[in-house]
Amino acid sequence: FPLGKRMSKPREQGLTMIIDKGLGPAETRDILHVGGQYIDFWKLGFGTSALYPPEMLAEKVQLIRSSGIEVYPGGTFMEVAILQEKLDEYLYLAQNTGFTAVEVSDGTIDLPGEIRERAITRAAEIGLRVLTEVGKKEQGMPAPVADLAALVRKDLQYGAYRVILEGRESGVNVGLYDENGRLIRDEFEELLSLIDDPRALIWEAPLKDQQRDLIIRFGPDVNLGNIPPREVLALEALRVGLRADTLQTTLNRRAAG
Amino acid sequence: FPLGKRMSKPREQGLTMIIDKGLGPAETRDILHVGGQYIDFWKLGFGTSALYPPEMLAEKVQLIRSSGIEVYPGGTFMEVAILQEKLDEYLYLAQNTGFTAVEVSDGTIDLPGEIRERAITRAAEIGLRVLTEVGKKEQGMPAPVADLAALVRKDLQYGAYRVILEGRESGVNVGLYDENGRLIRDEFEELLSLIDDPRALIWEAPLKDQQRDLIIRFGPDVNLGNIPPREVLALEALRVGLRADTLQTTLNRRAAG
Amino acid sequence: FPLGKRMSKPREQGLTMIIDKGLGPAETRDILHVGGQYIDFWKLGFGTSALYPPEMLAEKVQLIRSSGIEVYPGGTFMEVAILQEKLDEYLYLAQNTGFTAVEVSDGTIDLPGEIRERAITRAAEIGLRVLTEVGKKEQGMPAPVADLAALVRKDLQYGAYRVILEGRESGVNVGLYDENGRLIRDEFEELLSLIDDPRALIWEAPLKDQQRDLIIRFGPDVNLGNIPPREVLALEALRVGLRADTLQTTLNRRAAG
């Protein structure tokens, strides 16, 4: 009965990235069981990967990988490593733990362009898939949209696989979201006008209304991130029109061709 | 020590309906273990039932049934089937999968009265328990209360077991709830004045303050729906006065006789 | 890589208390597995402990204890017992079930000073660890800060191990939090000026911004309560500066020596 069509894995579009704040072994298996086919990237949020019992971390990472999902530690962790001038140690440690990807971000620290470039190229060289993130975490200090767009272009050029638009875990008052979690339309459209291909972006969209708006704007195969793990099936239902919020749009889209 | 009294299962009043957005096998068992005796209806939300690996869905449905709980797919799923003129196929598929109930709703589509009637009577004929839902999902377009009341009466007459008052998963800005999730008192009282027996209703009340208000208004044996699965014990504590919010009311009720 | 330092268990400061609203066996084990070393107190919220199948409750309590975590029933439960003049029965029942602590609160009922004193001293006598709570649950009726401070002093003098500042499960419009969940600065500072040692307090802080503000104010070893179980690792990341919100502060603290 599903109305919308979706690519199956491994796919290059319609990516879903989840944020995991510390799921245990049984919960991890449950989510892989029910939603594994709908998840493409699995982020161990913030620096939580440093807080697991080490053998459990390795096991968990392995379990996620074996379901065909890229797994990586939150960007804050690499920011701490860069602050300590331990970039290479960090990358090798991540790889040895079994992570298949990393995130280069400057959510908190000021990251000079040449260090950002080196982080991206080094990670790519040793075989890690690189996601980068743009958009500061602090409220009230948004970067000009033109700067964001320039950063997106550079990151892709240096070898980033996709660029993430910051939305935090809350989705509120950050990046392109206002204090009610709504997309700031002007900045959103300005950014799109400055980007070659929006399919290179992953939109952090933890809130349902954000997911709905982006699906209505870009179609079911928009790349979405910071999805709470227990919302994976609900998001998939949104994508394919099996939820009230997008059923009408999906029908219109089909009618249009 | 509990202060309030509650009927045990199977019960006809004080029903609790939960909304499941994709619980895995271990989580499902956990919730049945801890809260199974407090749950009467288990809804696989939206169209998520189409998104499970098929054999897992059948197993899950069986597990829920075997705990004496009615289990059914979200109403959006049947709306899609009706749009595709596949009502009978839908009902047989639901029954073959093991579902014991269905929900007839018009949350998104416009459902002509005769099709609504046919959906209710057909489902009842083949032995499915029928829940219907009233109240559109779209904000800003509330149906007049008199129309809602008329629909409730008709649905019950055609064979619906209970009629659900729409509250969505969010509980905000929908049906009888305002943009802060509070009951709109005038419409609420008007509806009650037009209904023969409010015990034929199930109130979707995902938020704790909504649950508390309805318990204070109708007593511990009000029918409540769209309860998040992990709130089942907290709701039961509310019902029997084991939570601060209703302890005082429960005491007053006892004092009054 | 972690930046901040934390004491290991059993610790007297930097305590984390979680509120459990009905976790099943698999979820309980998961949380102990991943976060057990970061949890000091485990509260079975409200009166939910009366609602578990009895043998499951005993098993669960035992499992939590065996991870070196104090476990206790929510304060509302004891309030009900006191109302029924069954204080001693309650304390023995709690102990026999395996609970290692109790909470003395007056969230709903009016608790005369001598009964509060007796509850604290009786519980301590039979070997239970005693937490008390100050701050009414009802909104709009805040106790004067001077009264709160006096109660804190008395409770500690009678034998309370720590005193909890009420924040409810929501963290909004209660105790020292305003309707947006922000600390009311004036009352907060007034309370601190009236307390000998703020380390005797546990701050209920269910919301991330509350946790962040208190960590920035008091350092990583502030005592925090009503933490949702699935936020334990995220909170620990906040404490040690592995999350964007506190990374800058942790760096400043280190720079300052």
mmCIF file with all atom_site columns, N, CA and C in Angstrom, chain C residues 117-140:
data_model
loop_
_atom_site.group_PDB
_atom_site.id
_atom_site.type_symbol
_atom_site.label_atom_id
_atom_site.label_alt_id
_atom_site.label_comp_id
_atom_site.label_asym_id
_atom_site.label_entity_id
_atom_site.label_seq_id
_atom_site.pdbx_PDB_ins_code
_atom_site.Cartn_x
_atom_site.Cartn_y
_atom_site.Cartn_z
_atom_site.occupancy
_atom_site.B_iso_or_equiv
_atom_site.pdbx_formal_charge
_atom_site.auth_seq_id
_atom_site.auth_comp_id
_atom_site.auth_asym_id
_atom_site.auth_atom_id
_atom_site.pdbx_PDB_model_num
ATOM 1  N N  . GLU C 1 117 ? 9.976  14.972 61.116 1.00 0.00 ? 117 GLU C N  1
ATOM 2  C CA . GLU C 1 117 ? 11.139 14.579 61.925 1.00 0.00 ? 117 GLU C CA 1
ATOM 3  C C  . GLU C 1 117 ? 11.094 13.071 62.230 1.00 0.00 ? 117 GLU C C  1
ATOM 4  N N  . ARG C 1 118 ? 9.898  12.606 62.613 1.00 0.00 ? 118 ARG C N  1
ATOM 5  C CA . ARG C 1 118 ? 9.789  11.199 62.974 1.00 0.00 ? 118 ARG C CA 1
ATOM 6  C C  . ARG C 1 118 ? 10.066 10.293 61.763 1.00 0.00 ? 118 ARG C C  1
ATOM 7  N N  . ALA C 1 119 ? 9.564  10.715 60.594 1.00 0.00 ? 119 ALA C N  1
ATOM 8  C CA . ALA C 1 119 ? 9.791  9.916  59.387 1.00 0.00 ? 119 ALA C CA 1
ATOM 9  C C  . ALA C 1 119 ? 11.287 9.812  59.088 1.00 0.00 ? 119 ALA C C  1
ATOM 10 N N  . ILE C 1 120 ? 11.971 10.931 59.221 1.00 0.00 ? 120 ILE C N  1
ATOM 11 C CA . ILE C 1 120 ? 13.420 10.936 58.940 1.00 0.00 ? 120 ILE C CA 1
ATOM 12 C C  . ILE C 1 120 ? 14.163 10.058 59.943 1.00 0.00 ? 120 ILE C C  1
ATOM 13 N N  . THR C 1 121 ? 13.888 10.268 61.215 1.00 0.00 ? 121 THR C N  1
ATOM 14 C CA . THR C 1 121 ? 14.664 9.550  62.226 1.00 0.00 ? 121 THR C CA 1
ATOM 15 C C  . THR C 1 121 ? 14.329 8.053  62.219 1.00 0.00 ? 121 THR C C  1
ATOM 16 N N  . ARG C 1 122 ? 13.033 7.705  62.033 1.00 0.00 ? 122 ARG C N  1
ATOM 17 C CA . ARG C 1 122 ? 12.656 6.291  61.995 1.00 0.00 ? 122 ARG C CA 1
ATOM 18 C C  . ARG C 1 122 ? 13.348 5.572  60.833 1.00 0.00 ? 122 ARG C C  1
ATOM 19 N N  . ALA C 1 123 ? 13.307 6.198  59.666 1.00 0.00 ? 123 ALA C N  1
ATOM 20 C CA . ALA C 1 123 ? 13.908 5.568  58.489 1.00 0.00 ? 123 ALA C CA 1
ATOM 21 C C  . ALA C 1 123 ? 15.413 5.376  58.692 1.00 0.00 ? 123 ALA C C  1
ATOM 22 N N  . ALA C 1 124 ? 16.045 6.398  59.247 1.00 0.00 ? 124 ALA C N  1
ATOM 23 C CA . ALA C 1 124 ? 17.490 6.308  59.475 1.00 0.00 ? 124 ALA C CA 1
ATOM 24 C C  . ALA C 1 124 ? 17.804 5.218  60.489 1.00 0.00 ? 124 ALA C C  1
ATOM 25 N N  . GLU C 1 125 ? 16.977 5.122  61.539 1.00 0.00 ? 125 GLU C N  1
ATOM 26 C CA . GLU C 1 125 ? 17.182 4.110  62.584 1.00 0.00 ? 125 GLU C CA 1
ATOM 27 C C  . GLU C 1 125 ? 17.210 2.688  62.033 1.00 0.00 ? 125 GLU C C  1
ATOM 28 N N  . ILE C 1 126 ? 16.290 2.407  61.105 1.00 0.00 ? 126 ILE C N  1
ATOM 29 C CA . ILE C 1 126 ? 16.245 1.027  60.603 1.00 0.00 ? 126 ILE C CA 1
ATOM 30 C C  . ILE C 1 126 ? 17.209 0.814  59.432 1.00 0.00 ? 126 ILE C C  1
ATOM 31 N N  . GLY C 1 127 ? 18.064 1.822  59.192 1.00 0.00 ? 127 GLY C N  1
ATOM 32 C CA . GLY C 1 127 ? 19.157 1.591  58.247 1.00 0.00 ? 127 GLY C CA 1
ATOM 33 C C  . GLY C 1 127 ? 18.885 2.018  56.820 1.00 0.00 ? 127 GLY C C  1
ATOM 34 N N  . LEU C 1 128 ? 17.808 2.769  56.622 1.00 0.00 ? 128 LEU C N  1
ATOM 35 C CA . LEU C 1 128 ? 17.562 3.278  55.279 1.00 0.00 ? 128 LEU C CA 1
ATOM 36 C C  . LEU C 1 128 ? 18.254 4.631  55.124 1.00 0.00 ? 128 LEU C C  1
ATOM 37 N N  . ARG C 1 129 ? 18.785 4.870  53.938 1.00 0.00 ? 129 ARG C N  1
ATOM 38 C CA . ARG C 1 129 ? 19.360 6.176  53.651 1.00 0.00 ? 129 ARG C CA 1
ATOM 39 C C  . ARG C 1 129 ? 18.187 7.126  53.379 1.00 0.00 ? 129 ARG C C  1
ATOM 40 N N  . VAL C 1 130 ? 18.246 8.316  53.945 1.00 0.00 ? 130 VAL C N  1
ATOM 41 C CA . VAL C 1 130 ? 17.105 9.221  53.848 1.00 0.00 ? 130 VAL C CA 1
ATOM 42 C C  . VAL C 1 130 ? 17.410 10.434 52.968 1.00 0.00 ? 130 VAL C C  1
ATOM 43 N N  . LEU C 1 131 ? 16.602 10.584 51.944 1.00 0.00 ? 131 LEU C N  1
ATOM 44 C CA . LEU C 1 131 ? 16.599 11.822 51.162 1.00 0.00 ? 131 LEU C CA 1
ATOM 45 C C  . LEU C 1 131 ? 15.323 12.565 51.540 1.00 0.00 ? 131 LEU C C  1
ATOM 46 N N  . THR C 1 132 ? 15.420 13.866 51.697 1.00 0.00 ? 132 THR C N  1
ATOM 47 C CA . THR C 1 132 ? 14.188 14.631 51.887 1.00 0.00 ? 132 THR C CA 1
ATOM 48 C C  . THR C 1 132 ? 14.042 15.576 50.701 1.00 0.00 ? 132 THR C C  1
ATOM 49 N N  . GLU C 1 133 ? 12.828 16.074 50.542 1.00 0.00 ? 133 GLU C N  1
ATOM 50 C CA . GLU C 1 133 ? 12.584 16.984 49.431 1.00 0.00 ? 133 GLU C CA 1
ATOM 51 C C  . GLU C 1 133 ? 11.917 18.237 49.956 1.00 0.00 ? 133 GLU C C  1
ATOM 52 N N  . VAL C 1 134 ? 12.318 19.380 49.433 1.00 0.00 ? 134 VAL C N  1
ATOM 53 C CA . VAL C 1 134 ? 11.656 20.638 49.804 1.00 0.00 ? 134 VAL C CA 1
ATOM 54 C C  . VAL C 1 134 ? 11.153 21.335 48.538 1.00 0.00 ? 134 VAL C C  1
ATOM 55 N N  . GLY C 1 135 ? 10.043 22.108 48.701 1.00 0.00 ? 135 GLY C N  1
ATOM 56 C CA . GLY C 1 135 ? 9.458  22.798 47.549 1.00 0.00 ? 135 GLY C CA 1
ATOM 57 C C  . GLY C 1 135 ? 8.185  22.107 47.125 1.00 0.00 ? 135 GLY C C  1
ATOM 58 N N  . LYS C 1 136 ? 7.060  22.789 47.299 1.00 0.00 ? 136 LYS C N  1
ATOM 59 C CA . LYS C 1 136 ? 5.749  22.195 46.962 1.00 0.00 ? 136 LYS C CA 1
ATOM 60 C C  . LYS C 1 136 ? 5.645  21.943 45.466 1.00 0.00 ? 136 LYS C C  1
ATOM 61 N N  . LYS C 1 137 ? 4.823  20.975 45.089 1.00 0.00 ? 137 LYS C N  1
ATOM 62 C CA . LYS C 1 137 ? 4.638  20.680 43.684 1.00 0.00 ? 137 LYS C CA 1
ATOM 63 C C  . LYS C 1 137 ? 3.647  21.625 43.021 1.00 0.00 ? 137 LYS C C  1
ATOM 64 N N  . GLU C 1 138 ? 2.731  22.184 43.841 1.00 0.00 ? 138 GLU C N  1
ATOM 65 C CA . GLU C 1 138 ? 1.719  23.039 43.239 1.00 0.00 ? 138 GLU C CA 1
ATOM 66 C C  . GLU C 1 138 ? 2.289  24.379 42.801 1.00 0.00 ? 138 GLU C C  1
ATOM 67 N N  . GLN C 1 139 ? 1.916  24.811 41.611 1.00 0.00 ? 139 GLN C N  1
ATOM 68 C CA . GLN C 1 139 ? 2.415  26.087 41.125 1.00 0.00 ? 139 GLN C CA 1
ATOM 69 C C  . GLN C 1 139 ? 1.680  27.239 41.796 1.00 0.00 ? 139 GLN C C  1
ATOM 70 N N  . GLY C 1 140 ? 2.301  28.388 41.792 1.00 0.00 ? 140 GLY C N  1
ATOM 71 C CA . GLY C 1 140 ? 1.634  29.578 42.302 1.00 0.00 ? 140 GLY C CA 1
ATOM 72 C C  . GLY C 1 140 ? 1.602  29.678 43.812 1.00 0.00 ? 140 GLY C C  1
#
